[in-house]
Structures are given as C-alpha cells and as structure tokens.
mmCIF file of C-alpha atoms and ligand atoms in Angstrom:
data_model
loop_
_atom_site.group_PDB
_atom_site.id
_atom_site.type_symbol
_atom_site.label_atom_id
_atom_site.label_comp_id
_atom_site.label_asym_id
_atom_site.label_seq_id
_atom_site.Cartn_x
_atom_site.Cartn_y
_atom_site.Cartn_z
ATOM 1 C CA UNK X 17 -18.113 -21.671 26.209
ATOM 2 C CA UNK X 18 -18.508 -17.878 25.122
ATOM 3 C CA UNK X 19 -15.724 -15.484 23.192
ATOM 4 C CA UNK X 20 -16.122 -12.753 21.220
ATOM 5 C CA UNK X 21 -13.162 -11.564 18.624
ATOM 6 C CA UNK X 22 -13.101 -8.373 16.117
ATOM 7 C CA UNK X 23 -10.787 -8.523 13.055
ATOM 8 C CA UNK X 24 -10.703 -6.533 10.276
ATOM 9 C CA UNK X 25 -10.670 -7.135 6.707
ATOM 10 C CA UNK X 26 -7.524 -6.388 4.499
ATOM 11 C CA UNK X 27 -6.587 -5.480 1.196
ATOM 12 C CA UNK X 28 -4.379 -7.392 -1.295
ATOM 13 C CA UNK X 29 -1.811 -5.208 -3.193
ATOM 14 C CA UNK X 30 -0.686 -8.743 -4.270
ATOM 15 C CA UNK X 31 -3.615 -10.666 -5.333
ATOM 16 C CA UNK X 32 -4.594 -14.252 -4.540
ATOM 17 C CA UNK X 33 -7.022 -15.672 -7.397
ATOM 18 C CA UNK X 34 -6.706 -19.289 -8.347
ATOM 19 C CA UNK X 35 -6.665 -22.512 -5.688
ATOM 20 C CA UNK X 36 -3.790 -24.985 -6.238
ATOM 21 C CA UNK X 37 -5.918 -27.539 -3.688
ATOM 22 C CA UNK X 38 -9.606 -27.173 -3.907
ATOM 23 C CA UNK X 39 -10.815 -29.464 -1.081
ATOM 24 C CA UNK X 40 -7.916 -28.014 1.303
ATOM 25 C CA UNK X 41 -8.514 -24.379 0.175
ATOM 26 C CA UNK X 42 -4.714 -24.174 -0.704
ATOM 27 C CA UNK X 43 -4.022 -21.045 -2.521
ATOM 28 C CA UNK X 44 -2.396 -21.429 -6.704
ATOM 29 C CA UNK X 45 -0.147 -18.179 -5.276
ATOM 30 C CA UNK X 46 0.897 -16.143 -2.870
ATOM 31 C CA UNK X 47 -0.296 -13.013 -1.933
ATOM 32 C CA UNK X 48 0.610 -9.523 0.071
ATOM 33 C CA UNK X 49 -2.116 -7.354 1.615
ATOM 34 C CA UNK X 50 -3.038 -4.545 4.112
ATOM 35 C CA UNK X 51 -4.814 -5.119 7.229
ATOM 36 C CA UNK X 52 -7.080 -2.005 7.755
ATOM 37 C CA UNK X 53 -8.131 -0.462 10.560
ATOM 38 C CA UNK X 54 -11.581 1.462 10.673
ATOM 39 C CA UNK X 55 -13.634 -1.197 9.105
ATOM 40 C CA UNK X 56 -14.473 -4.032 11.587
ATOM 41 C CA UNK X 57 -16.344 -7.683 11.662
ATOM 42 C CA UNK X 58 -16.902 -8.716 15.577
ATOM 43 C CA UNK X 59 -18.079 -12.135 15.695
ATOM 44 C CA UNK X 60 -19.502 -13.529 19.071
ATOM 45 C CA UNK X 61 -19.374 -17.913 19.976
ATOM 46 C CA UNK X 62 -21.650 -19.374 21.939
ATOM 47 C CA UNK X 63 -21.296 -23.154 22.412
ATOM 48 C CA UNK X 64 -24.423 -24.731 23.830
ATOM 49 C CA UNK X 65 -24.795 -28.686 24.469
ATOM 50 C CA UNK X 66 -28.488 -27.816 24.347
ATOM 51 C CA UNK X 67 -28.852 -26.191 21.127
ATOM 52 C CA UNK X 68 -30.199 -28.701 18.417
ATOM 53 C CA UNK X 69 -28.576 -26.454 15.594
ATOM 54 C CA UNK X 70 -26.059 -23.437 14.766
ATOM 55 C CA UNK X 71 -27.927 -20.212 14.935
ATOM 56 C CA UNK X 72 -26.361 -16.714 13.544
ATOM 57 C CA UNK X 73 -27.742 -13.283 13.453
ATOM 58 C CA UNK X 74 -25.915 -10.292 11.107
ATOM 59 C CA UNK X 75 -26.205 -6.955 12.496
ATOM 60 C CA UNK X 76 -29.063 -8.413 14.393
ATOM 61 C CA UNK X 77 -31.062 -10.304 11.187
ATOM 62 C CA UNK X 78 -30.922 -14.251 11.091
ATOM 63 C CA UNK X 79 -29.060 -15.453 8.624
ATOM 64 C CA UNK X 80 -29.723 -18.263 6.789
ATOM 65 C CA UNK X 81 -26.725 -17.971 3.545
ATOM 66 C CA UNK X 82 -23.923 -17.584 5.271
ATOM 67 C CA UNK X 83 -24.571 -20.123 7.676
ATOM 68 C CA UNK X 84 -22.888 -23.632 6.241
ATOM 69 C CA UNK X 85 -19.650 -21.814 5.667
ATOM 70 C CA UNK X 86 -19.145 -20.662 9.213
ATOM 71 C CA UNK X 87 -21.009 -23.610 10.864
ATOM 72 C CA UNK X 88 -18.107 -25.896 8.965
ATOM 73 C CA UNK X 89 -15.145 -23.400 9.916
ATOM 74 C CA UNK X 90 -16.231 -23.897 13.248
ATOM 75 C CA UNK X 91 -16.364 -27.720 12.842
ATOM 76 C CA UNK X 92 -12.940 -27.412 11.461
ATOM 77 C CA UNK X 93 -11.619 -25.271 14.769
ATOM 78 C CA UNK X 94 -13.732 -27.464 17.624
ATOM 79 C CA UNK X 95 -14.290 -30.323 15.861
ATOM 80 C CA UNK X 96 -17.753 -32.314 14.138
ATOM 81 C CA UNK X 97 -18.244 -33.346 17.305
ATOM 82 C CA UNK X 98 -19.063 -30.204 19.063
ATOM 83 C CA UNK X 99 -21.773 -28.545 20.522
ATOM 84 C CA UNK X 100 -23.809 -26.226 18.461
ATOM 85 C CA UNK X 101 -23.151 -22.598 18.590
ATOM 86 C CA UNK X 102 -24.842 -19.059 18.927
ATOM 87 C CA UNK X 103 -23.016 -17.170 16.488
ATOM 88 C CA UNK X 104 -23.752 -13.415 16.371
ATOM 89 C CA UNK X 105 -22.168 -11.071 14.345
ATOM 90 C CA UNK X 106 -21.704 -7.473 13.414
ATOM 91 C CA UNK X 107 -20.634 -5.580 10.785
ATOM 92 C CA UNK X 108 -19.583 -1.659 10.381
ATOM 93 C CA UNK X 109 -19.658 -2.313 6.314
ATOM 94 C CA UNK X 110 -21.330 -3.714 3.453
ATOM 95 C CA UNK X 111 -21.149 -7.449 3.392
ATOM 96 C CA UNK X 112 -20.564 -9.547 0.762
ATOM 97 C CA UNK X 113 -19.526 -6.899 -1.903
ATOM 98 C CA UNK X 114 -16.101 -6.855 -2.629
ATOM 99 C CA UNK X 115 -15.115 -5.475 0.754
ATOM 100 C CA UNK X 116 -13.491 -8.621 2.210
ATOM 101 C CA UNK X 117 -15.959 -8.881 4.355
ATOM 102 C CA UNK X 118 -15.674 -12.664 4.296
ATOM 103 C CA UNK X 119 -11.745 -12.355 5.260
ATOM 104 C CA UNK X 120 -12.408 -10.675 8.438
ATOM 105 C CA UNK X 121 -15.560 -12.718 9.300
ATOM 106 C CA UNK X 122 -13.856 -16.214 9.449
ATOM 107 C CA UNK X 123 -10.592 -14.539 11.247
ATOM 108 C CA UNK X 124 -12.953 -13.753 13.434
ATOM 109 C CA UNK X 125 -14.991 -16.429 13.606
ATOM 110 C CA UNK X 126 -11.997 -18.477 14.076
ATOM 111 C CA UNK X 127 -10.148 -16.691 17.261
ATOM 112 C CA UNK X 128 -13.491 -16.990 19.086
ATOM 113 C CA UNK X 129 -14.511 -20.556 17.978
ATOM 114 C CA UNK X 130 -11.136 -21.896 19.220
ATOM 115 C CA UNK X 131 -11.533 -19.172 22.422
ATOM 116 C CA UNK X 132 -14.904 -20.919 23.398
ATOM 117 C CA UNK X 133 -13.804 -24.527 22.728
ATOM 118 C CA UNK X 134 -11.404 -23.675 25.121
ATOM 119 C CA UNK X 135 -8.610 -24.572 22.278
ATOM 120 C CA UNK X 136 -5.750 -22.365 22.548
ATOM 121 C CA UNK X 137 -3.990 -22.519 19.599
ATOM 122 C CA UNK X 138 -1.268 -20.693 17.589
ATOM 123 C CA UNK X 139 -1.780 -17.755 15.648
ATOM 124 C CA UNK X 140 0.046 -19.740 12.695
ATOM 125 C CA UNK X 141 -2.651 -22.448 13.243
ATOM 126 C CA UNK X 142 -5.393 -20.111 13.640
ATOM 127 C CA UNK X 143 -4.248 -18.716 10.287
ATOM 128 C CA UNK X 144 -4.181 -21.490 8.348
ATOM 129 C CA UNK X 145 -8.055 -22.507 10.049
ATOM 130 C CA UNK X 146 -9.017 -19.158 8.890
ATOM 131 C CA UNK X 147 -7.318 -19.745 5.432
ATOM 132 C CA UNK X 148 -9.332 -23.132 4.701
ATOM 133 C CA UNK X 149 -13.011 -21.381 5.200
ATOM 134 C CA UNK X 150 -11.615 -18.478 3.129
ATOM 135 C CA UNK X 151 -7.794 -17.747 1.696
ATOM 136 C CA UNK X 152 -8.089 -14.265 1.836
ATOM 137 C CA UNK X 153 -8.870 -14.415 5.809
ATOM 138 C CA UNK X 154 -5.914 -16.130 6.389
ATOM 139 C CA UNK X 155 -3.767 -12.584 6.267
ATOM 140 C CA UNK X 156 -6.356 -11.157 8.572
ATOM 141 C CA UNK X 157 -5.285 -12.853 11.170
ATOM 142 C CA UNK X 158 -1.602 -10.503 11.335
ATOM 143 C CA UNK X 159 -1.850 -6.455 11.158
ATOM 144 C CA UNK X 160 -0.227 -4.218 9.203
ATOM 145 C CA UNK X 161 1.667 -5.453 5.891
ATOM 146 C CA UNK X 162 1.107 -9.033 5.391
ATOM 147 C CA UNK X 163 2.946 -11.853 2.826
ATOM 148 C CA UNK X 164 0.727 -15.353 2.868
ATOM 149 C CA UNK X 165 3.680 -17.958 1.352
ATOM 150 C CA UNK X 166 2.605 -20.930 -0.347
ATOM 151 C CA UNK X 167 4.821 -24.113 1.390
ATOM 152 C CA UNK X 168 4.186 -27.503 0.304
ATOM 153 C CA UNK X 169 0.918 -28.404 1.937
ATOM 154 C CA UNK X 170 -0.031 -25.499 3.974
ATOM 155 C CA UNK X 171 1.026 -21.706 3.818
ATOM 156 C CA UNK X 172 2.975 -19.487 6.138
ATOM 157 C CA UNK X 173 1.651 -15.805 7.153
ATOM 158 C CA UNK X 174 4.145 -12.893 8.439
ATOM 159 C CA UNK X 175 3.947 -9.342 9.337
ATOM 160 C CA UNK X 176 6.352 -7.565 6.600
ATOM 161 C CA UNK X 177 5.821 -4.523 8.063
ATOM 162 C CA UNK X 178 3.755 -3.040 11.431
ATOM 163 C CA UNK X 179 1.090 -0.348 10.293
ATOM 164 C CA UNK X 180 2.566 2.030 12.369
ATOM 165 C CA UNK X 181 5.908 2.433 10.543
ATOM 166 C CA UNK X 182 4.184 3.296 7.445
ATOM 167 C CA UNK X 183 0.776 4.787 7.947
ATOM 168 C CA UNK X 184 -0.874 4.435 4.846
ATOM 169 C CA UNK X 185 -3.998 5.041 3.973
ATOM 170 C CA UNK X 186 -7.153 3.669 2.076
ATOM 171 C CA UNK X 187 -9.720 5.469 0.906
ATOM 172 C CA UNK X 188 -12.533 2.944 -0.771
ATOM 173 C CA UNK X 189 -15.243 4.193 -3.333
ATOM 174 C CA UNK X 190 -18.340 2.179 -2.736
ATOM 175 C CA UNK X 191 -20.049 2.133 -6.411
ATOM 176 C CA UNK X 192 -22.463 -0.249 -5.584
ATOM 177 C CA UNK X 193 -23.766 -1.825 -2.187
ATOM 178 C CA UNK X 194 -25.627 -5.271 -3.537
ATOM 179 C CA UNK X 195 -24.243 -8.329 -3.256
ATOM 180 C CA UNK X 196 -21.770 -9.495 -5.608
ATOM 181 C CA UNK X 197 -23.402 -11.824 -8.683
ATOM 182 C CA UNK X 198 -20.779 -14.880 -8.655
ATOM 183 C CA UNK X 199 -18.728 -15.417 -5.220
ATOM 184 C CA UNK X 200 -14.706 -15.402 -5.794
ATOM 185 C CA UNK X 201 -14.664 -19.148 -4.415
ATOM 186 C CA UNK X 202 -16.749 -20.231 -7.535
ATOM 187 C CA UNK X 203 -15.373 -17.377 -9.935
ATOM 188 C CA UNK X 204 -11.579 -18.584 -9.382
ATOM 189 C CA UNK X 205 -12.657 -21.846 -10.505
ATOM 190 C CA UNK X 206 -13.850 -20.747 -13.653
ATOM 191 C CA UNK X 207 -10.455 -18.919 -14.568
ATOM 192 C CA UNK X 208 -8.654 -21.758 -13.940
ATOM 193 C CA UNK X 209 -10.449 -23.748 -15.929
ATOM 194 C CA UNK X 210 -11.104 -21.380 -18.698
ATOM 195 C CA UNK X 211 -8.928 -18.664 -18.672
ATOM 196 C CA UNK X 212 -5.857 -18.401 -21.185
ATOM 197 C CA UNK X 213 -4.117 -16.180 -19.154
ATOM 198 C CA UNK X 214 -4.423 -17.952 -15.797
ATOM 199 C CA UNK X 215 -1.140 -20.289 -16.359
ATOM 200 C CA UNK X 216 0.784 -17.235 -17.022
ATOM 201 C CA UNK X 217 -0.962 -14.979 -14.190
ATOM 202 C CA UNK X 218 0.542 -18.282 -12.125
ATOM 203 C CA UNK X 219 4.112 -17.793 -13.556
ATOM 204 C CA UNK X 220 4.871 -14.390 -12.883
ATOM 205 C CA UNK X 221 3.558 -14.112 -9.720
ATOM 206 C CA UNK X 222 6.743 -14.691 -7.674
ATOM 207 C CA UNK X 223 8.148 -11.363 -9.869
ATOM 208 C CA UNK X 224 5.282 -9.253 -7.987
ATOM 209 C CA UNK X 225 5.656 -10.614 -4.956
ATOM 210 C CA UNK X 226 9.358 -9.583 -4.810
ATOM 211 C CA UNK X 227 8.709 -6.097 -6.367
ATOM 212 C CA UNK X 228 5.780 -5.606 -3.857
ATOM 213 C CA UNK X 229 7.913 -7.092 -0.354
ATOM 214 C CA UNK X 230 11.132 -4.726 -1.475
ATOM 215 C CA UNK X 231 9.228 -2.065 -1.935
ATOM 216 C CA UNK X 232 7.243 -1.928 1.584
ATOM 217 C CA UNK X 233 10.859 -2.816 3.061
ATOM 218 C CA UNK X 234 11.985 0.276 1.416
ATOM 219 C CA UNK X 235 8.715 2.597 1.740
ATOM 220 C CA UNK X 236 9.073 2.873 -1.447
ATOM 221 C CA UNK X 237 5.444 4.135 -2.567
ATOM 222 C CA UNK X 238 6.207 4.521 -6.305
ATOM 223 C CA UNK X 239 7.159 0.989 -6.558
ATOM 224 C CA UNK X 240 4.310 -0.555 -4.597
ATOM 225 C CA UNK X 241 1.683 1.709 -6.373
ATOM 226 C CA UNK X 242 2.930 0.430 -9.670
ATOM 227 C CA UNK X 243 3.602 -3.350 -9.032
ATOM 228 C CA UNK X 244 -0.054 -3.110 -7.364
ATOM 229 C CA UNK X 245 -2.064 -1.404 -10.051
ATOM 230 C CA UNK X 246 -0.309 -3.953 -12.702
ATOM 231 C CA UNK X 247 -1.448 -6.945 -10.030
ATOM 232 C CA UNK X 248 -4.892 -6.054 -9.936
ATOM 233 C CA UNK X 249 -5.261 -5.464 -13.542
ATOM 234 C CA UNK X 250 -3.798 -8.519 -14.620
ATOM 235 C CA UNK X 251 -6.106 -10.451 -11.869
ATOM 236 C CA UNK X 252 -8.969 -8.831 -13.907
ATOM 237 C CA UNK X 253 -7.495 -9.510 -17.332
ATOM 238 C CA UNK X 254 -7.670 -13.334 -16.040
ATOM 239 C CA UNK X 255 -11.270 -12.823 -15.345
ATOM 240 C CA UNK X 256 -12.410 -10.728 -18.194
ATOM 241 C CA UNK X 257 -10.594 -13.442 -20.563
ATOM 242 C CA UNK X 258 -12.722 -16.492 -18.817
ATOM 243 C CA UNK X 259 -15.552 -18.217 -20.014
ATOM 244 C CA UNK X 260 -17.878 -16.947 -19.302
ATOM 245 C CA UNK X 261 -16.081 -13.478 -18.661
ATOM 246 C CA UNK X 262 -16.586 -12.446 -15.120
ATOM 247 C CA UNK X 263 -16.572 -8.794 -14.712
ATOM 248 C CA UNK X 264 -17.461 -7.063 -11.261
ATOM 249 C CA UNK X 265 -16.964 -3.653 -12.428
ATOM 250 C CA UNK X 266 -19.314 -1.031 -13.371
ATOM 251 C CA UNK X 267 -18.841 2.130 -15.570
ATOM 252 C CA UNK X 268 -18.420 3.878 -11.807
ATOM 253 C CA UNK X 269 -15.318 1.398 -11.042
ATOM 254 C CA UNK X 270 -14.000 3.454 -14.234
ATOM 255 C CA UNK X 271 -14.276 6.614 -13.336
ATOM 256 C CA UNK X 272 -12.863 6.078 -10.412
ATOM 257 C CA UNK X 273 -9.763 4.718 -12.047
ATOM 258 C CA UNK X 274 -9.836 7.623 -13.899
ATOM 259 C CA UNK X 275 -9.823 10.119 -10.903
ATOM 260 C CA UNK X 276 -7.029 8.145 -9.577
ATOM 261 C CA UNK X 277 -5.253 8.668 -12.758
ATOM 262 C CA UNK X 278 -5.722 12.750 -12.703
ATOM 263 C CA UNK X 279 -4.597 12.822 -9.006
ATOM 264 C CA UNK X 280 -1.319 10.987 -10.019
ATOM 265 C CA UNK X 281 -0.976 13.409 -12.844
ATOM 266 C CA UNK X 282 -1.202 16.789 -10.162
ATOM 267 C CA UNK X 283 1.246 14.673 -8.084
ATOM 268 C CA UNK X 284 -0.659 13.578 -5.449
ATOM 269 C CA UNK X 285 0.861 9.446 -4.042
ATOM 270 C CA UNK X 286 -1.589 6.918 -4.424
ATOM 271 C CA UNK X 287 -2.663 4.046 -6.279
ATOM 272 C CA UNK X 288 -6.081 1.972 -6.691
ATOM 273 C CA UNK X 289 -6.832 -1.677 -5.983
ATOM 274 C CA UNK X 290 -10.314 -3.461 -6.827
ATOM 275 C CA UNK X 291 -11.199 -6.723 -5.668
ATOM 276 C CA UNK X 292 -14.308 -9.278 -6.545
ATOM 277 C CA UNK X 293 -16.151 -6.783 -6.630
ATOM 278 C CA UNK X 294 -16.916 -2.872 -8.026
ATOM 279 C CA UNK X 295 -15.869 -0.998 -5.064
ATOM 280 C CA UNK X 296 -12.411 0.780 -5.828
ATOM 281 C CA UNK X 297 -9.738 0.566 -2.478
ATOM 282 C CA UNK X 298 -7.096 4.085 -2.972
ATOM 283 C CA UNK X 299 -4.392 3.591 -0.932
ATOM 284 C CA UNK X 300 -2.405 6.885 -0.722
ATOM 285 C CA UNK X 301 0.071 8.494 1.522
ATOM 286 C CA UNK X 302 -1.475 9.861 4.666
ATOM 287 C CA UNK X 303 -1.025 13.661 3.744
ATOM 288 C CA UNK X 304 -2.996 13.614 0.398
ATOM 289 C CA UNK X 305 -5.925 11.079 2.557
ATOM 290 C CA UNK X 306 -7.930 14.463 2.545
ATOM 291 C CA UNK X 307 -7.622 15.277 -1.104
ATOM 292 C CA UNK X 308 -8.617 11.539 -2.380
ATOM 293 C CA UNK X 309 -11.486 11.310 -0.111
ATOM 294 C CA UNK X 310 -12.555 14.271 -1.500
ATOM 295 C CA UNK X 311 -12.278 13.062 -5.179
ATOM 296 C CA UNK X 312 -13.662 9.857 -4.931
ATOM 297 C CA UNK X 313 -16.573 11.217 -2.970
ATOM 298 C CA UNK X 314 -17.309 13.595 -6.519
ATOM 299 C CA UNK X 315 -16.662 11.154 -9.202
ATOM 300 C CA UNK X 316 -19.990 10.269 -10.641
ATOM 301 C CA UNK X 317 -21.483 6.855 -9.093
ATOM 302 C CA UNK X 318 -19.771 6.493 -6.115
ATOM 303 C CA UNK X 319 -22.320 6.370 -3.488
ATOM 304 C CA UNK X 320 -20.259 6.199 -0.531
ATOM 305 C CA UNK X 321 -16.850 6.622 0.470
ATOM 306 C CA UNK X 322 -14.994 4.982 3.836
ATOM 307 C CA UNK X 323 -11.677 6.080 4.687
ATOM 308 C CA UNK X 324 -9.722 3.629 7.025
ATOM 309 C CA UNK X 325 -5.831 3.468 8.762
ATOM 310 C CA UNK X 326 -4.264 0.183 8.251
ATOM 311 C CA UNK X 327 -4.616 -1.578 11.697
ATOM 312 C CA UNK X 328 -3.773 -5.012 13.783
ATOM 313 C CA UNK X 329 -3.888 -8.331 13.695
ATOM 314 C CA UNK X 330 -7.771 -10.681 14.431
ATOM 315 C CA UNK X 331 -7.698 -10.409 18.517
ATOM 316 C CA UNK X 332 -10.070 -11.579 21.117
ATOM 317 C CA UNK X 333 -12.402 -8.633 23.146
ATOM 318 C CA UNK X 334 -14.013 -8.819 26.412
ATOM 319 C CA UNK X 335 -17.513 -10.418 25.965
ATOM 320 C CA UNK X 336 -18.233 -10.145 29.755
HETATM 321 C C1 DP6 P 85 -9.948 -10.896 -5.242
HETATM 322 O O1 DP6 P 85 -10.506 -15.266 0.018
HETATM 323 O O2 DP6 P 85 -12.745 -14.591 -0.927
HETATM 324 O O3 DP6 P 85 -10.092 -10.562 -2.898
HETATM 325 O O4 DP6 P 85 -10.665 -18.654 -0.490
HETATM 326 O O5 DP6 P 85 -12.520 -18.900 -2.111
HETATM 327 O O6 DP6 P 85 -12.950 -17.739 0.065
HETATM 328 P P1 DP6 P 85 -11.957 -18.061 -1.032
HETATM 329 O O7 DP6 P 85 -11.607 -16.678 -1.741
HETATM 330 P P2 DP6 P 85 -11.420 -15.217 -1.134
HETATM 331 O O8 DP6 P 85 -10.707 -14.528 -2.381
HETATM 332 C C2 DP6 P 85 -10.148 -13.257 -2.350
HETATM 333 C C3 DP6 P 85 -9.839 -12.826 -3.716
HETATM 334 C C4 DP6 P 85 -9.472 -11.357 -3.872
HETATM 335 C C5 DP6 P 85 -7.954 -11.169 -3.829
HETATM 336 C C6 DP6 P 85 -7.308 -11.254 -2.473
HETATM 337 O O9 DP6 P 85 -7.912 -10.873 -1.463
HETATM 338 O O10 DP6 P 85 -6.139 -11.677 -2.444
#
C-alpha cells in the first residue's frame, strides 16, 4: 500500500486559462507545453487502514494548505472509500509561485495513489485524474512536447515530439520566491467572468495551436518563439483586462522581457514564457543555454536563475 512517483512540471508555449466545466475541471482550450527535466516533485503514498486522517509533509514540514486538494485527487484515484494516506513530498523548487509546481505534484500524486491502491490504470486515465485536481498536470503526465485536446467530455494528451529530438532548453528567472497572491484556479474564473477579451482569447485559440504543433513538427524555432510570446501575452492581456485586473508580474518580469528582447536583437534563438506568476521561463536553443543563463542571472531583480533540459513523462521510482 506504498509507491513513490517523481514527475516534473512543464511549461505551456500554448496556454490553458479559462475552464469550459468547472466541477469536472474541463479545460475552455487546449493547450501545448514542455515537460522539463531538472526540476522535480517526488511524491510518496502511504495507505494505512489505521490512520484516522491524510497526513502530508513538504520537504519535510507538515502541511496543512495543500492538503484538501491532494487528499480529494486521491479520493478521485482510490476512491472515498479508501484508507487514509501518508503523503510525503519533496520538492527541488519553489512551490506555489508560478513554477507549475502544482502540475507536477498531482501527476505525481496520481501515479503513486493509483500504484498503492494497487489500481493499474492507463496513462490516458491517469492523465485525465491528474487533469481534474489540476489542468495543467494533466500534460505532465507525457515527456517531451505535449498537445492536451479538448474532446467532448474529457481531453486527450499526446507526445508531439520526444525531448530528445529537439533538445531545447529553459532557462527560468526567479523574480520573486513568495507565494503567488490569487491561485490560477480562482483567477481563471474571474476572466471568464469579467474579462472582454476572454471570448476572443477562446476563438483564436485553435490558430495557435496549429502554428505552435507545425512548428515543433518542423523544428522550426522562429515560428514557435513567435506564436508563443504572442500566446502568453494575450493570456496576460485577458488578465490585465479583468475585473479586478490580475497581474502577477513585477517591474523584474520586465526587465527580463527586455533582456530577452536584446538577445534576439544580437541573434541569439530564444523566446520567453510567464505563467501565473512573475518568474520568466526562456526557452532557447541549446547552444546559446550558456549566454541566457548568463543574462537573466544580471538583469536587475532576478534573484535566482534554474536552467533545466526538457525531460519524460510522470513515472513510478523504487520506494523500497
Ligand atoms: C497559466 O493547471 O494551475 O500555467 O486547473 O485550476 O489547477 P487549475 O489550473 P492550473 O493552470 C495553469 C495555467 C497556466 C497556463 C498553463 O500551464 O497552461
């Protein structure tokens, strides 16, 4: 009644804000990201008849907030029924600020829940587990380049492209390492509620999605970098434009855009993505990894910098 899985978290080139099904946790859109490599959530299961509640410990601190969302994902995997669980997890990154730490927590969570329920189930099923505690986690269960596809009632996750055919890499400015102020879950809401861009943001998604797909088929990087930069800032126009305006940057997020921008202008191939949150992911070509680490590292405000492959799909480890 013990597993223990490690997945990692990935980026979206082609975001995923808005829910089409709020109780289900069905995604308004579909979405393409990057699994990465070098950052890493392990999450251990222990299912014990005698334990009276669910207990969980991050990076060896009880945990208290993040508790209802994984003690329900793991309802949602075993069952209500269940026994209660030891859950003890570890993290090689900031949690909970814009570093989709939650994505890689419930793929996790999820391989090792069904592991110690002794549930085998389908990666597809897995997935789609994953995708109901969080959408974003969903992806983390393949590697390399991922599409989520919205279907009628559900959505279906494949590999585009395997990380080792095109070794990109990111390169992500950490601006600020508190928690974020409103979670995306609640935040998503509020666009679609308030936001006058969010039916439009909808519309054209499809558009990105096929520049984004044809462009990893090709290894084309100028294509991806712009479809991707235009993604993320028109996720953030949605935001800004709600009410009341959620912004998760800070003047740091800026100048990091603005670094990106001079490396484009001396040549160099790569392109930023920012998420719910102020961090700033630069995804570049593996020969110029060197050169953007060093830049973000100097722009003003960035107080850390991680540099990660893109990597593999959620899998279970050895716990013995
Ligand atoms: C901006 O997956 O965290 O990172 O399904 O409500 O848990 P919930 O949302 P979540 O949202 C991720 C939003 C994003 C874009 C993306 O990863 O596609």
């Amino acid at each position: 009644m013990r597993a223990m899985a490690i997945a990692q978290p990935n980026i979206a080139l082609i975001k995923y804000w808005g829910k089409r099904d709020f109780e289900h946790n069905l995604p308004a859109v579909g979405s393409i990201s990057i699994t990465l490599r070098d950052l890493f959530t392990e999450m251990e299961v222990e299912l014990d008849e005698r334990l009276a509640s669910d207990k969980l410990t991050v990076n060896g601190s009880i945990d208290e907030k993040m508790l209802p969302r994984l003690s329900s994902c793991i309802d949602s995997v075993v069952g209500v029924d269940r026994p209660r669980g030891k859950i003890v997890s570890k993290y090689n990154f900031p949690v909970a600020a814009g570093l989709a730490s939650s994505a890689s927590a419930f793929a996790a969570l999820t391989v090792a829940a069904a592991q110690a329920a002794g549930k085998p189930s389908s990666v597809a099923e897995l997935a789609s587990l994953a995708g109901r505690a969080s959408g974003s986690a969903a992806r983390s269960l393949f590697g390399g380049f991922v599409e989520l596809e919205n279907c009628d009632n559900s959505i279906a996750l494949s590999t585009l492209r395997e990380s080792d055919t095109w070794p990109l890499v990111v390169v992500v400015a950490i601006t600020d390492t508190g928690s974020k102020a409103v979670g995306s879950t609640e935040a998503m809401e509020i666009s679609r509620k308030t936001s006058p861009f969010y039916t439009n943001w909808i519309e054209r998604q499809n558009d990105d999605l096929d520049t984004a797909r044809d462009a990893i088929v090709r290894r084309d990087f100028e294509q991806l970098a712009a479809i991707a930069e235009h993604n993320c800032l028109k996720m953030h126009s949605v935001m800004w434009a709600s009410r009341p305006p959620i912004v998760y940057w800070n003047s740091a997020t800026m100048r990091c855009l603005q670094t990106v921008r001079r490396l484009q202008r001396k040549g160099v191939g790569t392109f930023f993505t920012i998420d719910a949150g102020p961090q700033v992911k630069v995804v570049c070509l593996p020969e110029y990894a060197a050169d953007v680490r060093a830049a973000m590292a100097e722009t003003e405000g960035v107080v850390d910098v991680m540099v990660s492959g893109l990597g593999e799909a959620a899998r279970l480890v050895d716990s013995s």
